[in-house]
Amino acid sequence: MQNVYIDTSMKKLFILLIFICGSLTSFSLMAQEVPGPDDLFKMARTAAFDEKNYPKAIELAKKALSISPDYMDIHTFIGRLYNWSDKTDSARLQFNYVLSKEPDNADALSAYFDLEYQRDKFPRALELAEIGLKANPDAEDFIIRKAKALSALERTSDALQVTSDYIRKFPGSQPVIQLQQSINLSSIIKTS
């Protein structure tokens, strides 16, 4: 009779262990199915770049922000998506939000510059490039942006001075050298 009791107890214990293991496995699988903000951000980039589906990318990025609202890279990315979708006011809101939290955020400044430059808002674009240069004085991309904005504002001599100063400091900078040549050529064509 004692063996029957042990066998019954062992069976119950064995069933309980199987239930616990099954529950842990199910819980583990459920936890893996819920993507985190980095996963959602990656999915949003895939939707934007591979699928060219900006509304889907915005939705995924917003879902990531609902989990991690202070993820500035995602706010900047949403701003870019809005820019690419011609929702400039929404894009500006995102960029301004990031810059209110992180005034020297190079990615947000670059993205915001691109928006303003593309829309012929050259004075604002120049301001953004200058803010970027205050935080990153030797940043080639902000030198290029500043020179482009100056050139667009028909301040050719200022644009050439900016590029010349940079080339003196960094003589191997091919992008700045090419931009300087382009500004020179444009200047020659306009005066001809």
XYZ file of C-alpha atoms in Angstrom:
192
model
C 0.000 0.000 0.000
C 2.878 2.292 0.709
C 4.231 1.804 -2.840
C 0.909 2.902 -4.303
C 1.011 6.094 -2.235
C 4.598 6.830 -3.373
C 3.710 6.082 -6.969
C 0.683 8.381 -6.795
C 2.729 11.130 -5.122
C 5.478 10.749 -7.708
C 2.952 10.930 -10.520
C 1.443 14.097 -9.061
C 4.902 15.611 -8.624
C 5.868 14.618 -12.157
C 2.648 16.157 -13.566
C 3.247 19.307 -11.541
C 6.806 19.568 -12.894
C 5.575 19.110 -16.466
C 2.952 21.813 -15.900
C 5.534 24.232 -14.449
C 8.003 23.599 -17.279
C 5.265 24.029 -19.861
C 4.134 27.272 -18.238
C 7.690 28.634 -18.165
C 8.195 27.726 -21.812
C 4.915 29.408 -22.770
C 5.819 32.487 -20.735
C 9.259 32.584 -22.345
C 7.759 32.321 -25.830
C 5.223 35.049 -25.063
C 7.988 37.314 -23.780
C 9.962 36.749 -26.972
C 6.954 37.602 -29.142
C 6.614 41.129 -27.716
C 9.199 43.288 -29.514
C 11.054 45.942 -27.562
C 11.783 49.490 -28.739
C 15.014 48.500 -30.506
C 13.229 45.697 -32.364
C 10.403 48.022 -33.357
C 12.911 50.667 -34.459
C 14.660 48.083 -36.627
C 11.313 46.997 -38.096
C 10.447 50.655 -38.779
C 13.715 51.176 -40.647
C 13.061 48.030 -42.690
C 9.563 49.287 -43.534
C 10.971 52.662 -44.571
C 14.081 51.663 -46.486
C 13.288 48.220 -47.889
C 9.529 48.508 -48.345
C 9.270 52.315 -48.863
C 6.201 52.108 -46.610
C 6.459 55.318 -44.572
C 3.037 55.070 -42.863
C 3.921 51.588 -41.576
C 7.353 52.811 -40.485
C 5.790 55.731 -38.605
C 3.327 53.406 -36.881
C 6.100 51.039 -35.787
C 8.295 53.899 -34.607
C 5.431 55.407 -32.607
C 4.833 52.017 -31.016
C 8.512 51.982 -29.997
C 8.101 55.459 -28.489
C 5.104 54.279 -26.479
C 7.529 51.889 -24.757
C 10.491 54.270 -24.616
C 9.265 57.884 -25.003
C 12.699 59.482 -24.578
C 14.374 57.527 -27.390
C 15.635 60.545 -29.345
C 16.911 58.533 -32.325
C 13.362 57.338 -32.930
C 11.945 60.868 -32.676
C 14.533 62.005 -35.230
C 13.696 59.052 -37.481
C 9.984 59.879 -37.300
C 10.878 63.458 -38.231
C 12.727 62.182 -41.284
C 9.773 59.977 -42.209
C 7.418 62.940 -41.947
C 9.782 64.987 -44.109
C 9.862 62.248 -46.731
C 6.041 62.117 -46.569
C 5.802 65.921 -47.084
C 4.412 66.441 -43.579
C 6.845 69.224 -42.789
C 5.027 70.640 -39.764
C 5.013 67.225 -38.109
C 8.664 66.759 -38.991
C 9.573 70.116 -37.472
C 7.717 69.187 -34.278
C 9.802 66.025 -33.941
C 13.102 67.812 -34.624
C 12.251 70.649 -32.255
C 11.323 68.152 -29.547
C 14.671 66.378 -29.879
C 16.593 69.658 -29.914
C 14.703 70.888 -26.839
C 16.006 67.833 -24.982
C 19.408 67.555 -26.696
C 20.352 70.891 -28.328
C 23.562 69.461 -29.831
C 22.013 66.309 -31.315
C 23.929 66.083 -34.604
C 21.503 63.678 -36.272
C 18.475 65.858 -35.506
C 20.322 68.999 -36.624
C 21.332 67.311 -39.894
C 17.828 66.036 -40.561
C 16.292 69.406 -39.724
C 18.819 71.160 -41.977
C 17.864 68.822 -44.837
C 14.176 69.613 -44.381
C 14.723 73.377 -44.391
C 17.267 73.332 -47.213
C 15.010 71.200 -49.428
C 12.203 73.686 -48.879
C 14.397 76.708 -49.740
C 14.400 77.941 -46.122
C 18.084 78.799 -46.425
C 18.382 81.231 -43.483
C 16.974 78.601 -41.095
C 19.142 75.912 -42.706
C 22.203 78.091 -42.129
C 21.249 78.557 -38.452
C 21.001 74.788 -38.009
C 24.377 74.218 -39.663
C 25.954 76.820 -37.396
C 24.445 75.198 -34.291
C 25.923 71.896 -35.462
C 29.319 73.518 -35.926
C 29.255 75.072 -32.450
C 28.863 71.604 -30.985
C 31.168 69.906 -33.525
C 33.571 72.542 -34.922
C 35.425 70.169 -37.247
C 32.411 68.196 -38.470
C 32.787 67.877 -42.222
C 29.068 67.348 -42.802
C 28.177 70.603 -41.022
C 30.878 72.494 -42.940
C 29.318 71.191 -46.158
C 25.845 72.132 -44.977
C 26.939 75.639 -43.967
C 28.704 76.230 -47.287
C 25.675 74.956 -49.217
C 23.340 77.250 -47.281
C 25.640 80.240 -47.771
C 25.877 79.497 -51.471
C 22.092 79.178 -51.741
C 21.808 82.567 -50.025
C 24.129 83.906 -52.747
C 26.869 84.532 -50.220
C 29.412 82.855 -52.460
C 32.506 84.484 -50.978
C 31.440 83.385 -47.472
C 30.802 79.848 -48.710
C 34.217 79.733 -50.378
C 35.860 81.081 -47.224
C 34.240 78.356 -45.115
C 35.419 75.640 -47.499
C 38.907 77.162 -47.856
C 39.384 77.362 -44.095
C 38.331 73.747 -43.716
C 40.565 72.532 -46.565
C 43.561 74.311 -45.026
C 42.901 72.437 -41.812
C 41.951 69.121 -43.480
C 43.570 69.061 -46.950
C 42.390 65.532 -47.705
C 38.674 66.317 -47.420
C 37.462 65.362 -50.885
C 33.775 66.184 -50.259
C 34.638 69.744 -49.186
C 37.101 70.148 -52.078
C 34.410 68.976 -54.511
C 31.848 71.340 -52.994
C 34.285 74.243 -53.246
C 34.873 73.433 -56.929
C 31.129 73.249 -57.505
C 30.550 76.620 -55.800
C 33.364 78.149 -57.882
C 31.908 76.746 -61.096
C 28.421 77.998 -60.204
C 29.849 81.420 -59.471
C 31.618 81.532 -62.834
C 28.469 80.452 -64.692
C 26.334 83.086 -62.919
C 28.756 85.886 -63.779
C 29.106 84.825 -67.414
